Short mmCIF file of C-alpha atoms in Angstrom, two decimals:
data_model
loop_
_atom_site.label_atom_id
_atom_site.label_comp_id
_atom_site.label_asym_id
_atom_site.label_seq_id
_atom_site.Cartn_x
_atom_site.Cartn_y
_atom_site.Cartn_z
CA MET A 15 3.58 3.98 25.02
CA ALA A 16 0.43 3.82 27.28
CA ILE A 17 1.55 7.24 28.61
CA ARG A 18 1.49 9.01 25.61
CA ALA A 19 -1.33 7.97 24.65
CA LEU A 20 -2.93 8.69 27.33
CA LEU A 21 -1.25 12.78 27.21
CA VAL A 22 -2.81 13.19 23.71
CA LEU A 23 -6.09 11.94 24.65
CA THR A 24 -6.06 13.97 27.02
CA VAL A 25 -4.87 16.67 24.59
CA ALA A 26 -7.77 16.06 21.98
CA VAL A 27 -10.75 16.16 25.56
CA ALA A 28 -9.14 19.64 26.25
CA ALA A 29 -9.29 21.45 23.11
CA VAL A 30 -12.61 19.95 22.49
CA LEU A 31 -14.26 20.92 25.74
CA GLY A 32 -12.35 24.20 24.81
CA ALA A 33 -14.33 24.09 21.08
CA ALA A 34 -17.16 24.25 23.05
CA HIS A 35 -17.13 26.18 25.30
CA GLY A 36 -15.18 29.49 23.27
CA ALA A 37 -14.41 32.02 24.48
CA SER A 38 -16.69 34.87 26.47
CA TYR A 39 -15.69 38.56 25.57
CA THR A 40 -16.98 41.12 27.42
CA VAL A 41 -17.97 43.67 25.84
CA GLY A 42 -15.95 46.57 25.00
CA ALA A 43 -13.45 46.07 27.38
CA PRO A 44 -10.16 46.55 27.49
CA ALA A 45 -10.76 50.13 27.29
CA GLY A 46 -14.68 50.77 28.28
CA SER A 47 -18.00 48.72 28.69
CA TRP A 48 -21.63 49.12 26.82
CA ASP A 49 -21.58 52.43 26.98
CA LEU A 50 -21.45 55.49 25.03
CA GLN A 51 -18.44 56.46 25.21
CA THR A 52 -17.27 53.50 23.02
CA ASN A 53 -17.61 52.83 19.27
CA TYR A 54 -18.47 48.82 18.80
CA THR A 55 -18.35 49.30 15.13
CA THR A 56 -14.17 49.36 15.87
CA TRP A 57 -14.78 46.75 18.01
CA ALA A 58 -15.73 43.81 17.59
CA SER A 59 -13.95 44.20 13.74
CA GLY A 60 -11.32 43.09 15.95
CA ILE A 61 -12.05 39.91 16.74
CA ASN A 62 -13.18 36.54 15.52
CA PHE A 63 -17.10 35.76 16.93
CA ARG A 64 -16.61 32.04 16.65
CA ALA A 65 -20.43 28.92 17.82
CA GLY A 66 -19.41 28.81 21.38
CA ASP A 67 -18.14 32.13 22.68
CA GLN A 68 -20.59 34.19 24.46
CA LEU A 69 -20.34 38.11 24.79
CA VAL A 70 -20.99 39.32 28.47
CA PHE A 71 -22.92 43.24 28.08
CA LYS A 72 -21.79 45.49 31.83
CA TYR A 73 -23.58 48.78 32.22
CA SER A 74 -25.65 50.70 34.85
CA PRO A 75 -28.97 48.62 34.67
CA ALA A 76 -31.06 52.16 35.91
CA ALA A 77 -28.64 53.65 32.89
CA HIS A 78 -29.05 51.01 30.02
CA ASN A 79 -30.19 47.60 29.01
CA VAL A 80 -29.65 45.98 25.95
CA VAL A 81 -31.90 44.46 22.83
CA GLU A 82 -31.09 41.67 21.10
CA VAL A 83 -33.21 42.72 17.41
CA SER A 84 -32.91 42.19 13.49
CA LYS A 85 -30.23 44.39 11.22
CA ALA A 86 -33.60 46.07 10.35
CA ASP A 87 -33.96 47.15 13.72
CA HIS A 88 -30.03 47.38 14.80
CA ASP A 89 -29.95 49.60 11.62
CA SER A 90 -32.85 52.08 11.97
CA CYS A 91 -32.19 51.89 15.45
CA THR A 92 -35.31 50.55 16.15
CA ALA A 93 -35.98 47.86 19.91
CA SER A 94 -40.20 47.76 19.48
CA ARG A 95 -39.63 45.01 18.32
CA PRO A 96 -37.02 42.81 20.31
CA LEU A 97 -36.27 39.27 19.86
CA ALA A 98 -34.66 39.33 23.36
CA THR A 99 -34.74 41.62 26.34
CA PHE A 100 -31.40 41.93 29.36
CA ALA A 101 -30.92 44.37 31.91
CA THR A 102 -30.05 43.59 35.01
CA GLY A 103 -25.84 45.24 34.51
CA ASP A 104 -24.24 41.47 33.89
CA ASP A 105 -25.74 39.58 31.28
CA THR A 106 -24.52 36.90 29.35
CA VAL A 107 -25.50 35.86 26.06
CA PRO A 108 -24.28 32.89 23.76
CA LEU A 109 -22.62 32.70 20.58
CA PRO A 110 -24.31 28.96 19.73
CA ALA A 111 -24.52 29.17 16.16
CA GLY A 112 -22.77 30.05 13.46
CA GLY A 113 -22.95 30.98 9.50
CA VAL A 114 -25.69 33.57 11.50
CA THR A 115 -24.79 37.70 12.42
CA ARG A 116 -26.56 38.36 15.77
CA TYR A 117 -27.78 42.65 16.14
CA PHE A 118 -27.41 44.20 19.64
CA ILE A 119 -28.61 48.20 20.56
CA CYS A 120 -29.45 50.00 23.86
CA GLY A 121 -33.05 49.87 24.01
CA VAL A 122 -32.88 53.76 25.52
CA PRO A 123 -34.19 56.53 23.49
CA GLY A 124 -31.33 57.85 21.31
CA HIS A 125 -29.01 55.44 22.94
CA CYS A 126 -28.53 53.41 19.77
CA ASP A 127 -28.63 56.25 17.56
CA GLY A 128 -26.02 57.76 19.77
CA GLY A 129 -23.71 54.75 19.09
CA MET A 130 -24.87 51.69 21.24
CA LYS A 131 -25.39 49.36 18.69
CA LEU A 132 -22.87 46.49 18.08
CA ALA A 133 -23.48 43.88 14.85
CA VAL A 134 -22.02 40.69 15.83
CA ARG A 135 -20.91 37.45 12.90
CA VAL A 136 -20.43 34.20 13.69
CA GLU A 137 -17.98 32.20 12.66
CA ALA A 138 -19.14 28.02 12.35
CA ALA A 139 -16.98 26.29 15.56
CA ALA A 140 -12.99 25.55 15.20
CA SER A 141 -12.42 21.69 14.49
CA ALA A 142 -11.11 19.98 17.31
CA PRO A 143 -7.08 18.53 15.59
CA ALA A 144 -7.50 15.19 14.45
CA PRO A 145 -5.49 12.62 17.95
CA VAL A 146 -2.36 11.84 16.83
CA ALA A 147 -2.14 7.75 15.54
CA MET A 148 0.39 6.05 17.42
CA ALA A 149 2.19 3.35 15.57
CA PRO A 150 2.65 0.29 17.24
CA ARG A 151 6.36 -0.79 18.28
CA ALA A 152 7.47 -3.26 15.77
CA ALA A 153 8.28 -6.81 16.87
CA ARG A 154 11.05 -7.77 16.79
CA PRO A 155 12.41 -10.56 14.75
CA PRO A 156 12.44 -14.42 15.90
CA THR A 157 16.28 -15.13 16.82
CA LYS A 158 17.49 -17.87 14.15
CA THR A 159 19.59 -20.66 16.30
CA ALA A 160 22.14 -21.97 14.61
CA SER A 161 20.88 -25.52 12.48
CA PRO A 162 23.64 -29.00 12.58
CA SER A 163 25.24 -29.40 9.30
CA PRO A 164 23.76 -32.91 8.02
CA SER A 165 26.19 -35.01 7.21
CA PRO A 166 27.45 -36.59 4.50
CA ALA A 167 25.84 -39.36 3.22
CA PRO A 168 27.77 -42.06 2.37
CA MET A 169 28.43 -43.24 -2.13
CA ALA A 170 26.17 -45.30 -3.47
CA MET A 171 28.07 -48.16 -5.53
CA ALA A 172 27.23 -49.35 -8.62
CA PRO A 173 25.49 -52.36 -9.05
CA GLY A 174 28.95 -55.31 -9.20
CA ALA A 175 31.62 -52.25 -9.41
CA ALA A 176 34.97 -53.10 -8.47
CA LEU A 177 36.17 -51.41 -5.45
CA PRO A 178 39.54 -50.68 -6.25
CA PRO A 179 43.34 -52.32 -6.36
CA MET A 180 44.48 -52.06 -2.27
CA ALA A 181 48.26 -51.22 -2.57
CA THR A 182 51.20 -54.22 -2.17
CA PRO A 183 53.29 -54.28 -0.42
CA PRO A 184 56.75 -54.14 -2.68
CA GLY A 185 58.29 -57.32 -2.10
CA ALA A 186 55.05 -59.28 -3.11
CA LYS A 187 52.94 -61.29 -5.34
CA ALA A 188 50.37 -59.45 -6.62
CA PRO A 189 46.95 -60.91 -6.24
CA ALA A 190 46.40 -62.27 -9.68
CA ALA A 191 43.53 -60.70 -11.04
CA GLY A 192 40.29 -61.90 -9.89
CA GLY A 193 40.20 -60.95 -6.67
CA GLY A 194 42.00 -65.36 -6.02
CA MET A 195 45.24 -66.99 -4.39
CA PRO A 196 48.31 -66.51 -6.07
CA ALA A 197 47.76 -69.34 -9.19
CA VAL A 198 51.20 -72.43 -8.01
CA PRO A 199 51.56 -73.93 -11.22
CA PRO A 200 50.77 -77.77 -10.76
CA PRO A 201 53.89 -80.42 -11.18
CA SER A 202 55.62 -80.74 -14.20
CA SER A 203 55.64 -84.88 -14.93
CA ALA A 204 58.24 -84.66 -17.38
CA ALA A 205 60.32 -82.65 -14.98
CA ALA A 206 60.72 -85.14 -12.85
CA PRO A 207 62.37 -87.83 -15.20
CA ALA A 208 65.37 -85.33 -16.00
CA GLY A 209 65.97 -84.91 -12.42
CA VAL A 210 66.48 -88.48 -11.41
CA GLY A 211 68.48 -88.59 -14.09
CA SER A 212 70.44 -85.87 -13.66
CA LEU A 213 71.28 -87.15 -10.32
CA MET A 214 72.46 -90.03 -12.12
CA GLY A 215 74.15 -88.64 -13.89
CA LEU A 216 76.83 -87.05 -11.27
CA GLY A 217 76.94 -90.66 -9.51
CA LEU A 218 78.12 -92.06 -12.15
CA GLY A 219 80.95 -89.38 -13.28
CA ALA A 220 82.03 -89.66 -8.39
CA VAL A 221 83.34 -93.22 -9.27
CA VAL A 222 84.89 -93.32 -12.50
CA ALA A 223 86.79 -89.94 -10.61
CA ALA A 224 87.92 -92.32 -8.43
CA LEU A 225 89.00 -95.54 -10.21
CA MET A 226 91.34 -92.99 -12.44
CA THR A 227 92.43 -91.88 -9.28
CA PHE A 228 93.40 -95.79 -8.04
CA HIS A 229 95.48 -96.08 -10.81
#
């Protein structure tokens, strides 16, 4: 990601530097130069000059020169009120400002009338492309750990509630209501005399049977 960001920054800087330095145009090239044979109206119409560009005039200093003039002096081929004069034969003229038209003629008498005149419309510099913003890398969501299932809560018993009845084994008497021991009937006083009378009757019958046997 850092390498891509550095690459984008490098491209943006190169674009800004390119816009600052601009392009260099040799006047009349490639077919000609600053001479009496080139049609400069046709030559300039095929180029979009922008702020930061520069013009290069190549010629023989013994035969020509370059004079920058106003529009009126350009149209009338007047070199007596020059804005700037160049005479080295290899002159570089910067075009730093946009939205203006620059005018050049050859100051040698008769040469401007012969066609050595140039009007250059300079446009504003092209804006540098905005650097491409890199989207931040999305953070990886935290891994969820499984939490242990909660233990079931003990069943709450209502106050005073009775426990469920226990199963009674086969043959066993069910416990009495209320959770106590099985009720045992108390010995009855009427039952005791009845049992004694039965025994006495059996004994008397046995004696009578024995006497009858002997007789």
